[in-house]
Tab-separated table of C-alpha atoms in Angstrom:
chain	number	residue	atom	x	y	z
A	1	MET	CA	-73.669	-40.828	26.707
A	2	LEU	CA	-70.592	-42.270	28.721
A	3	GLN	CA	-68.119	-44.575	27.242
A	4	VAL	CA	-65.693	-46.457	29.231
A	5	ALA	CA	-62.211	-46.920	27.401
A	6	LEU	CA	-60.738	-50.290	28.434
A	7	ASP	CA	-57.256	-49.424	27.247
A	8	THR	CA	-55.752	-52.102	29.555
A	9	LYS	CA	-53.018	-54.494	28.551
A	10	ASP	CA	-54.812	-57.590	29.040
A	11	LEU	CA	-58.483	-58.993	28.933
A	12	PRO	CA	-58.672	-60.004	32.696
A	13	THR	CA	-57.925	-56.496	33.651
A	14	ALA	CA	-60.581	-55.103	31.132
A	15	ILE	CA	-63.231	-57.753	32.330
A	16	GLY	CA	-62.358	-56.875	35.825
A	17	VAL	CA	-63.342	-53.257	35.220
A	18	ALA	CA	-66.255	-53.683	32.693
A	19	ARG	CA	-67.984	-56.003	35.162
A	20	GLN	CA	-68.042	-53.192	37.641
A	21	VAL	CA	-69.247	-50.429	35.296
A	22	VAL	CA	-71.355	-52.109	32.640
A	23	ASP	CA	-74.603	-51.182	34.257
A	24	VAL	CA	-73.578	-47.534	34.241
A	25	VAL	CA	-71.962	-46.824	30.979
A	26	ASP	CA	-73.651	-46.612	27.420
A	27	VAL	CA	-70.413	-47.697	25.478
A	28	VAL	CA	-67.720	-50.184	26.344
A	29	GLU	CA	-64.721	-49.611	24.306
A	30	ALA	CA	-61.920	-52.285	23.620
A	31	GLY	CA	-58.859	-50.104	23.562
A	32	THR	CA	-56.234	-50.114	20.839
A	33	LEU	CA	-53.590	-51.584	23.073
A	34	LEU	CA	-55.916	-54.208	24.366
A	35	ILE	CA	-56.641	-55.277	20.897
A	36	TYR	CA	-53.159	-55.326	19.966
A	37	GLU	CA	-52.355	-57.527	22.753
A	38	GLU	CA	-55.434	-60.055	22.709
A	39	GLY	CA	-56.781	-59.604	19.215
A	40	LEU	CA	-60.652	-59.133	18.500
A	41	SER	CA	-61.195	-61.916	21.098
A	42	ALA	CA	-61.297	-59.000	23.495
A	43	VAL	CA	-64.152	-57.531	21.692
A	44	ARG	CA	-65.968	-60.982	21.545
A	45	ASN	CA	-65.413	-61.182	25.259
A	46	LEU	CA	-66.641	-57.735	26.052
A	47	ARG	CA	-69.660	-58.427	23.664
A	48	ALA	CA	-70.461	-61.487	25.973
A	49	LEU	CA	-70.176	-59.564	29.010
A	50	ALA	CA	-72.159	-56.532	27.806
A	51	PRO	CA	-74.696	-57.824	25.473
A	52	ASP	CA	-76.964	-54.852	25.605
A	53	LYS	CA	-74.345	-52.128	25.417
A	54	ILE	CA	-72.698	-50.395	22.381
A	55	ILE	CA	-69.391	-52.062	21.864
A	56	LEU	CA	-66.489	-49.934	20.232
A	57	ALA	CA	-63.524	-51.665	18.675
A	58	ASP	CA	-60.831	-48.818	18.909
A	59	THR	CA	-58.823	-50.006	15.980
A	60	LYS	CA	-57.641	-46.701	14.615
A	61	THR	CA	-57.748	-48.360	11.198
A	62	ALA	CA	-55.693	-46.627	8.398
A	63	ASP	CA	-56.286	-49.196	5.616
A	64	ALA	CA	-58.145	-52.359	4.388
A	65	GLY	CA	-61.130	-50.762	5.820
A	66	ALA	CA	-63.800	-53.368	4.590
A	67	ASP	CA	-61.769	-56.301	5.941
A	68	VAL	CA	-61.188	-54.770	9.426
A	69	GLY	CA	-64.829	-53.566	9.565
A	70	ALA	CA	-66.047	-56.925	8.712
A	71	GLU	CA	-63.843	-58.719	11.189
A	72	CYS	CA	-64.871	-55.986	13.985
A	73	LYS	CA	-68.485	-56.532	13.188
A	74	GLU	CA	-68.303	-60.280	13.245
A	75	ALA	CA	-66.399	-60.088	16.604
A	76	GLY	CA	-69.534	-58.401	17.989
A	77	ALA	CA	-68.664	-54.619	17.903
A	78	ASP	CA	-71.266	-51.996	16.839
A	79	TRP	CA	-68.668	-49.226	16.066
A	80	MET	CA	-64.959	-49.063	15.014
A	81	THR	CA	-62.526	-46.454	14.710
A	82	CYS	CA	-60.577	-45.036	11.576
A	83	ILE	CA	-57.473	-42.738	11.999
A	84	ASN	CA	-57.859	-39.385	10.464
A	85	ALA	CA	-54.980	-40.282	8.055
A	86	ALA	CA	-56.908	-43.080	6.512
A	87	THR	CA	-58.039	-42.215	2.983
A	88	VAL	CA	-61.965	-41.486	2.305
A	89	PRO	CA	-62.268	-44.802	0.204
A	90	THR	CA	-60.742	-46.703	3.124
A	91	MET	CA	-63.172	-45.090	5.731
A	92	LYS	CA	-66.151	-45.630	3.319
A	93	SER	CA	-65.218	-49.200	2.816
A	94	ALA	CA	-65.224	-49.672	6.756
A	95	GLN	CA	-68.490	-47.877	6.870
A	96	SER	CA	-70.017	-50.418	4.408
A	97	LYS	CA	-69.412	-52.957	7.153
A	98	ILE	CA	-69.922	-51.269	10.460
A	99	GLU	CA	-70.481	-47.752	11.851
A	100	VAL	CA	-67.229	-45.731	11.800
A	101	GLN	CA	-65.870	-43.089	14.062
A	102	VAL	CA	-62.905	-41.065	12.648
A	103	GLU	CA	-60.206	-40.427	15.453
A	104	LEU	CA	-58.842	-36.919	15.075
A	105	TYR	CA	-55.207	-36.964	15.527
A	106	LYS	CA	-52.553	-34.631	13.796
A	107	ASN	CA	-53.114	-32.887	10.466
A	108	TRP	CA	-56.961	-33.123	9.602
A	109	THR	CA	-58.694	-30.140	8.157
A	110	GLU	CA	-62.368	-28.933	7.951
A	111	GLU	CA	-62.358	-29.729	4.275
A	112	LEU	CA	-61.448	-33.269	4.846
A	113	ALA	CA	-63.958	-33.495	7.577
A	114	GLN	CA	-66.483	-32.528	5.098
A	115	GLU	CA	-65.493	-35.201	2.515
A	116	TRP	CA	-66.072	-37.732	5.521
A	117	LEU	CA	-69.536	-36.386	5.982
A	118	ASP	CA	-70.192	-36.428	2.276
A	119	ALA	CA	-69.112	-40.143	2.492
A	120	GLY	CA	-71.723	-40.865	5.098
A	121	ILE	CA	-69.510	-40.711	8.155
A	122	ASP	CA	-70.868	-38.598	10.807
A	123	GLN	CA	-69.019	-39.602	13.970
A	124	VAL	CA	-65.708	-38.112	14.953
A	125	VAL	CA	-63.595	-38.388	18.327
A	126	TYR	CA	-61.968	-35.234	19.259
A	127	HIS	CA	-58.895	-35.722	21.545
A	128	GLN	CA	-57.686	-32.792	23.853
A	129	SER	CA	-54.651	-31.454	22.049
A	130	ARG	CA	-51.766	-33.198	23.411
A	131	ASP	CA	-49.572	-30.041	23.645
A	132	ALA	CA	-52.149	-28.473	26.036
A	133	LYS	CA	-52.227	-31.668	27.896
A	134	LEU	CA	-48.283	-31.858	28.292
A	135	ALA	CA	-48.364	-28.174	29.224
A	136	GLY	CA	-50.601	-29.427	32.170
A	137	GLN	CA	-53.604	-27.335	30.859
A	138	THR	CA	-57.184	-28.758	30.890
A	139	TRP	CA	-59.820	-28.454	28.065
A	140	GLY	CA	-59.403	-24.886	26.624
A	141	GLN	CA	-61.417	-22.503	24.429
A	142	LYS	CA	-59.576	-23.774	21.226
A	143	ASP	CA	-60.834	-27.457	21.957
A	144	LEU	CA	-64.476	-26.224	22.691
A	145	ASP	CA	-64.562	-23.998	19.410
A	146	GLU	CA	-63.223	-26.961	17.421
A	147	VAL	CA	-65.872	-29.356	19.048
A	148	LYS	CA	-68.697	-26.797	18.492
A	149	LYS	CA	-67.577	-26.368	14.955
A	150	LEU	CA	-67.654	-30.191	14.296
A	151	ILE	CA	-71.169	-30.434	15.818
A	152	SER	CA	-72.355	-27.443	13.606
A	153	MET	CA	-70.980	-29.270	10.475
A	154	GLY	CA	-73.251	-32.162	11.426
A	155	PHE	CA	-71.058	-34.532	13.327
A	156	LYS	CA	-71.745	-36.719	16.402
A	157	VAL	CA	-68.640	-35.587	18.353
A	158	SER	CA	-67.121	-37.754	21.246
A	159	VAL	CA	-64.492	-36.232	23.410
A	160	THR	CA	-61.651	-37.965	25.061
A	161	GLY	CA	-58.288	-37.155	26.656
A	162	GLY	CA	-57.991	-36.158	30.231
A	163	VAL	CA	-61.782	-36.404	30.609
A	164	LYS	CA	-62.745	-36.171	34.419
A	165	PRO	CA	-66.029	-35.427	35.987
A	166	GLU	CA	-65.126	-31.852	36.796
A	167	VAL	CA	-64.269	-31.411	33.235
A	168	LEU	CA	-67.965	-31.888	31.875
A	169	LYS	CA	-69.266	-28.534	33.138
A	170	LEU	CA	-67.045	-26.835	30.403
A	171	PHE	CA	-69.104	-28.297	27.771
A	172	GLU	CA	-72.381	-27.072	29.035
A	173	GLY	CA	-74.467	-25.964	26.272
A	174	VAL	CA	-72.537	-28.196	23.794
A	175	ASP	CA	-74.295	-31.034	22.430
A	176	VAL	CA	-71.411	-33.530	22.992
A	177	TYR	CA	-72.339	-36.990	21.712
A	178	THR	CA	-70.273	-39.230	24.191
A	179	PHE	CA	-67.746	-38.539	26.944
A	180	ILE	CA	-64.882	-41.159	26.892
A	181	ALA	CA	-63.190	-41.819	30.214
A	182	GLY	CA	-60.392	-44.199	30.491
A	183	ARG	CA	-57.977	-44.135	33.380
A	184	ALA	CA	-60.315	-41.781	35.378
A	185	ILE	CA	-62.606	-44.877	35.406
A	186	HIS	CA	-60.462	-47.941	35.246
A	187	GLY	CA	-57.597	-46.568	37.334
A	188	ALA	CA	-60.099	-45.368	40.196
A	189	ALA	CA	-60.050	-47.293	43.478
A	190	ASP	CA	-63.804	-47.822	42.834
A	191	PRO	CA	-64.512	-47.845	39.105
A	192	HIS	CA	-68.294	-48.284	39.844
A	193	ALA	CA	-68.306	-45.158	41.849
A	194	ALA	CA	-66.189	-43.125	39.207
A	195	ALA	CA	-68.556	-44.228	36.509
A	196	VAL	CA	-71.577	-43.154	38.556
A	197	GLU	CA	-69.960	-39.703	39.233
A	198	PHE	CA	-69.701	-39.168	35.656
A	199	LYS	CA	-73.191	-40.203	34.744
A	200	ASN	CA	-74.717	-37.979	37.445
A	201	GLU	CA	-72.745	-35.059	36.166
A	202	ILE	CA	-73.925	-35.792	32.719
A	203	ASP	CA	-77.600	-36.070	33.860
A	204	ARG	CA	-77.142	-33.088	36.012
A	205	ILE	CA	-76.043	-30.856	32.989
A	206	TRP	CA	-77.821	-32.404	30.006
A	207	GLY	CA	-80.653	-34.423	31.685
B	1	MET	CA	-34.284	-56.018	1.457
B	2	LEU	CA	-37.322	-57.995	0.778
B	3	GLN	CA	-40.186	-57.907	3.324
B	4	VAL	CA	-43.226	-60.168	3.324
B	5	ALA	CA	-46.297	-58.668	4.620
B	6	LEU	CA	-48.461	-61.275	6.297
B	7	ASP	CA	-51.784	-59.410	6.208
B	8	THR	CA	-53.715	-62.445	6.675
B	9	LYS	CA	-56.799	-62.948	8.701
B	10	ASP	CA	-55.402	-65.782	10.950
B	11	LEU	CA	-52.184	-67.047	12.215
B	12	PRO	CA	-52.105	-70.462	10.659
B	13	THR	CA	-52.529	-68.801	7.178
B	14	ALA	CA	-49.671	-66.556	8.070
B	15	ILE	CA	-47.472	-69.413	9.437
B	16	GLY	CA	-48.167	-71.471	6.290
B	17	VAL	CA	-46.919	-68.728	4.091
B	18	ALA	CA	-43.832	-67.714	6.420
B	19	ARG	CA	-42.509	-71.201	6.461
B	20	GLN	CA	-42.309	-71.278	2.841
B	21	VAL	CA	-40.497	-67.960	2.335
B	22	VAL	CA	-38.614	-67.407	5.692
B	23	ASP	CA	-35.445	-68.525	4.141
B	24	VAL	CA	-35.716	-65.893	1.167
B	25	VAL	CA	-37.034	-62.718	2.944
B	26	ASP	CA	-35.128	-60.350	5.108
B	27	VAL	CA	-38.154	-59.056	7.066
B	28	VAL	CA	-41.327	-60.804	8.279
B	29	GLU	CA	-44.279	-58.561	8.968
B	30	ALA	CA	-47.095	-59.298	11.243
B	31	GLY	CA	-49.702	-57.269	9.408
B	32	THR	CA	-52.413	-54.922	10.964
B	33	LEU	CA	-55.363	-57.148	10.294
B	34	LEU	CA	-53.464	-60.279	11.565
B	35	ILE	CA	-52.613	-58.402	14.729
B	36	TYR	CA	-56.104	-57.100	15.213
B	37	GLU	CA	-57.441	-60.620	14.923
B	38	GLU	CA	-54.691	-62.497	16.927
B	39	GLY	CA	-53.125	-60.013	19.088
B	40	LEU	CA	-49.421	-59.796	19.687
B	41	SER	CA	-49.149	-63.548	19.837
B	42	ALA	CA	-49.063	-63.388	16.119
B	43	VAL	CA	-45.707	-61.466	16.654
B	44	ARG	CA	-44.596	-64.186	19.208
B	45	ASN	CA	-45.169	-67.097	17.084
B	46	LEU	CA	-43.685	-65.447	13.855
B	47	ARG	CA	-40.675	-64.596	16.074
B	48	ALA	CA	-40.533	-68.358	17.025
B	49	LEU	CA	-40.670	-69.348	13.316
B	50	ALA	CA	-38.114	-66.753	12.041
B	51	PRO	CA	-35.547	-66.408	14.746
B	52	ASP	CA	-32.901	-64.838	12.747
B	53	LYS	CA	-35.009	-62.482	10.506
B	54	ILE	CA	-36.221	-58.892	11.322
B	55	ILE	CA	-39.777	-59.093	12.560
B	56	LEU	CA	-41.977	-56.029	11.893
B	57	ALA	CA	-45.218	-55.492	13.969
B	58	ASP	CA	-47.525	-53.340	11.572
B	59	THR	CA	-49.472	-51.663	14.579
B	60	LYS	CA	-49.828	-48.303	12.669
B	61	THR	CA	-49.785	-46.952	16.188
B	62	ALA	CA	-51.411	-43.350	16.614
B	63	ASP	CA	-50.938	-43.026	20.466
B	64	ALA	CA	-49.563	-44.476	23.510
B	65	GLY	CA	-46.348	-45.072	21.733
B	66	ALA	CA	-44.191	-46.069	24.739
B	67	ASP	CA	-46.744	-48.712	25.783
B	68	VAL	CA	-47.385	-50.330	22.386
B	69	GLY	CA	-43.675	-50.090	21.712
B	70	ALA	CA	-42.648	-51.966	24.924
B	71	GLU	CA	-45.460	-54.603	24.223
B	72	CYS	CA	-44.241	-55.100	20.584
B	73	LYS	CA	-40.460	-55.411	21.769
B	74	GLU	CA	-41.639	-57.837	24.492
B	75	ALA	CA	-43.361	-59.913	21.976
B	76	GLY	CA	-40.266	-60.263	19.792
B	77	ALA	CA	-40.510	-57.532	17.263
B	78	ASP	CA	-37.527	-55.540	16.089
B	79	TRP	CA	-39.571	-52.764	14.400
B	80	MET	CA	-43.081	-51.403	14.519
B	81	THR	CA	-44.983	-48.730	12.685
B	82	CYS	CA	-46.631	-45.430	13.646
B	83	ILE	CA	-49.023	-43.735	11.468
B	84	ASN	CA	-48.181	-40.362	10.085
B	85	ALA	CA	-50.928	-38.780	12.004
B	86	ALA	CA	-49.424	-39.632	15.404
B	87	THR	CA	-47.946	-36.769	17.053
B	88	VAL	CA	-43.998	-36.461	17.257
B	89	PRO	CA	-44.060	-37.056	21.016
B	90	THR	CA	-45.946	-40.350	20.584
B	91	MET	CA	-43.456	-41.492	17.804
B	92	LYS	CA	-40.561	-40.426	19.903
B	93	SER	CA	-41.909	-42.592	23.096
B	94	ALA	CA	-42.353	-45.485	20.858
B	95	GLN	CA	-38.780	-45.162	19.367
B	96	SER	CA	-37.528	-45.122	22.961
B	97	LYS	CA	-38.693	-48.739	23.082
B	98	ILE	CA	-38.231	-50.135	19.528
B	99	GLU	CA	-37.124	-49.153	16.119
B	100	VAL	CA	-40.064	-47.264	14.574
B	101	GLN	CA	-41.290	-46.739	10.993
B	102	VAL	CA	-43.616	-43.996	9.974
B	103	GLU	CA	-46.296	-45.183	7.607
B	104	LEU	CA	-47.209	-42.533	5.032
B	105	TYR	CA	-50.998	-42.125	4.539
B	106	LYS	CA	-52.921	-38.982	4.073
B	107	ASN	CA	-51.846	-35.574	4.811
B	108	TRP	CA	-48.162	-35.585	5.892
B	109	THR	CA	-45.783	-32.820	4.793
B	110	GLU	CA	-42.178	-32.527	4.168
B	111	GLU	CA	-41.883	-30.104	7.283
B	112	LEU	CA	-43.464	-32.724	9.522
B	113	ALA	CA	-41.200	-35.361	8.092
B	114	GLN	CA	-38.115	-33.265	9.076
B	115	GLU	CA	-39.570	-33.321	12.654
B	116	TRP	CA	-39.622	-36.992	12.637
B	117	LEU	CA	-35.821	-37.094	11.483
B	118	ASP	CA	-35.047	-34.581	14.305
B	119	ALA	CA	-36.623	-36.817	16.742
B	120	GLY	CA	-34.403	-39.614	15.724
B	121	ILE	CA	-36.837	-41.431	13.429
B	122	ASP	CA	-35.133	-42.246	10.072
B	123	GLN	CA	-37.550	-44.970	8.736
B	124	VAL	CA	-40.483	-44.389	6.680
B	125	VAL	CA	-42.957	-46.518	4.605
B	126	TYR	CA	-44.071	-45.157	1.368
B	127	HIS	CA	-47.467	-46.280	0.040
B	128	GLN	CA	-48.341	-45.975	-3.711
B	129	SER	CA	-50.966	-43.487	-4.123
B	130	ARG	CA	-54.332	-45.254	-3.719
B	131	ASP	CA	-55.845	-42.851	-6.362
B	132	ALA	CA	-53.289	-43.985	-8.873
B	133	LYS	CA	-53.836	-47.526	-7.808
B	134	LEU	CA	-57.729	-47.275	-8.026
B	135	ALA	CA	-57.072	-45.615	-11.461
B	136	GLY	CA	-55.448	-48.775	-12.561
B	137	GLN	CA	-51.944	-47.132	-12.714
B	138	THR	CA	-48.665	-48.636	-11.446
B	139	TRP	CA	-45.996	-46.658	-9.529
B	140	GLY	CA	-45.435	-43.355	-11.250
B	141	GLN	CA	-43.072	-40.664	-11.574
B	142	LYS	CA	-44.897	-38.649	-8.567
B	143	ASP	CA	-44.247	-41.782	-6.380
B	144	LEU	CA	-40.657	-42.026	-7.483
B	145	ASP	CA	-40.057	-38.383	-6.892
B	146	GLU	CA	-41.465	-38.504	-3.322
B	147	VAL	CA	-39.372	-41.604	-2.504
B	148	LYS	CA	-36.133	-39.968	-3.861
B	149	LYS	CA	-36.950	-36.793	-1.918
B	150	LEU	CA	-37.436	-38.707	1.409
B	151	ILE	CA	-34.161	-40.618	0.593
B	152	SER	CA	-32.357	-37.423	0.100
B	153	MET	CA	-33.721	-36.164	3.229
B	154	GLY	CA	-31.993	-39.035	4.954
B	155	PHE	CA	-34.843	-41.539	5.429
B	156	LYS	CA	-34.561	-45.193	4.972
B	157	VAL	CA	-37.554	-45.624	2.913
B	158	SER	CA	-39.596	-48.762	2.268
B	159	VAL	CA	-42.167	-48.959	-0.471
B	160	THR	CA	-45.349	-50.912	-0.523
B	161	GLY	CA	-48.580	-51.016	-2.447
B	162	GLY	CA	-48.871	-53.238	-5.569
B	163	VAL	CA	-45.358	-54.180	-5.587
B	164	LYS	CA	-44.756	-57.126	-7.931
B	165	PRO	CA	-41.430	-58.194	-9.437
B	166	GLU	CA	-41.844	-56.192	-12.558
B	167	VAL	CA	-42.175	-52.893	-10.540
B	168	LEU	CA	-38.808	-53.197	-9.056
B	169	LYS	CA	-36.893	-51.891	-12.264
B	170	LEU	CA	-38.726	-48.723	-12.004
B	171	PHE	CA	-36.810	-47.928	-8.886
B	172	GLU	CA	-33.369	-48.594	-10.567
B	173	GLY	CA	-30.789	-46.089	-9.352
B	174	VAL	CA	-32.981	-45.384	-6.290
B	175	ASP	CA	-31.705	-46.529	-2.918
B	176	VAL	CA	-34.929	-48.192	-1.626
B	177	TYR	CA	-34.390	-49.641	1.746
B	178	THR	CA	-36.925	-52.448	1.667
B	179	PHE	CA	-39.593	-53.518	-0.845
B	180	ILE	CA	-42.728	-54.796	0.838
B	181	ALA	CA	-44.864	-57.558	-0.927
B	182	GLY	CA	-48.047	-58.994	0.543
B	183	ARG	CA	-50.542	-60.408	-1.719
B	184	ALA	CA	-47.881	-60.851	-4.602
B	185	ILE	CA	-46.110	-63.392	-2.269
B	186	HIS	CA	-48.987	-64.906	0.084
B	187	GLY	CA	-51.514	-64.979	-2.665
B	188	ALA	CA	-49.158	-66.575	-5.041
B	189	ALA	CA	-49.768	-70.509	-5.996
B	190	ASP	CA	-46.130	-70.925	-4.861
B	191	PRO	CA	-45.115	-68.323	-2.544
B	192	HIS	CA	-41.541	-69.612	-2.076
B	193	ALA	CA	-41.020	-69.164	-5.898
B	194	ALA	CA	-42.710	-65.760	-5.739
B	195	ALA	CA	-40.354	-64.510	-3.014
B	196	VAL	CA	-37.325	-65.972	-5.033
B	197	GLU	CA	-38.543	-64.143	-7.957
B	198	PHE	CA	-38.428	-60.854	-5.978
B	199	LYS	CA	-35.008	-61.547	-4.486
B	200	ASN	CA	-33.384	-62.358	-7.856
B	201	GLU	CA	-34.592	-59.254	-9.371
B	202	ILE	CA	-33.328	-57.128	-6.203
B	203	ASP	CA	-29.939	-58.890	-6.743
B	204	ARG	CA	-30.054	-58.332	-10.429
B	205	ILE	CA	-30.760	-54.477	-10.130
B	206	TRP	CA	-28.958	-53.641	-6.788
B	207	GLY	CA	-26.656	-56.850	-6.254
């Protein structure tokens, strides 16, 4: 699937992009910064714009899982994110209200990931390692190996961080759940054309 | 210092509590859930209500540190939080815009904490271990030892999680930077009286 990350600073910018790509993408993400700035009304408005798409509230929640999950669900989101530093009870309480994705930032372990699976959470978001990104590298073998390992454990794995259409072929043969593109779509001169380019590449490789 | 955590679900509730305690507390926190729900307008309104107090935006940021830091600062916050799972570059870029506190959830290490200090970040928020809390325990020796260790490393340590007035005496002799009370103040029948009780106990022990 293809997910557009609307990590813009205000709702009009997000809506301006969303209306151009909503017919192409599968998942519409209300980005963390957008939610900080506009609150969950951002989710409510994106739900109104994309009634038939999956809406993700990228809250990166660390605490009060049930409360945040219930609020996100009420606002119209299908999925929300928890940060890997959240405790398993927090994730589990969020999952009791809404489908949870765990975002993999610093200091997670395979052992902990297994605890998430055991708690009924089977979605993770893999970020390209920032060190690699800062060093000007693209997705490397280490990233691919980690993604494959998570998939073999039983996770649906979304990938994000410097995802461009030309990056997708690196994942050929790997059952990635969703590719998440932010700036590559909303920063493009023609967001619709950029989203179509992603979608065509996904169809070519996995179709 | 005493901090009130306004982790309410809407701004009117937060303002209703804040107006009653603003003359007593040192730090007014716009809680994560409140920011999710209302956006940074929550911070703007609390700043307007408490022009002379420290305002904390409890964003628990994991990424895009400079962007979130700049937005929080612009909204009127003095401090913001990063989650311990954020990378050091993310924290550092946030710190370049606003004073950062690192929130200690799951899987942080002393080695990593030293990296935060080396990056110029000297505030952390220590949460009572959730396992202890779920087991019905109050603050234990393990918590005290960790808080003392962080202080000896050079951190200003705020403590949160089940903080009630009767808990404060456990920290006698420990140079805690800020006690953070949420439900114990905003859930009290008389939030003003509850805040005064905290403040009196702080003055009695550390005054």
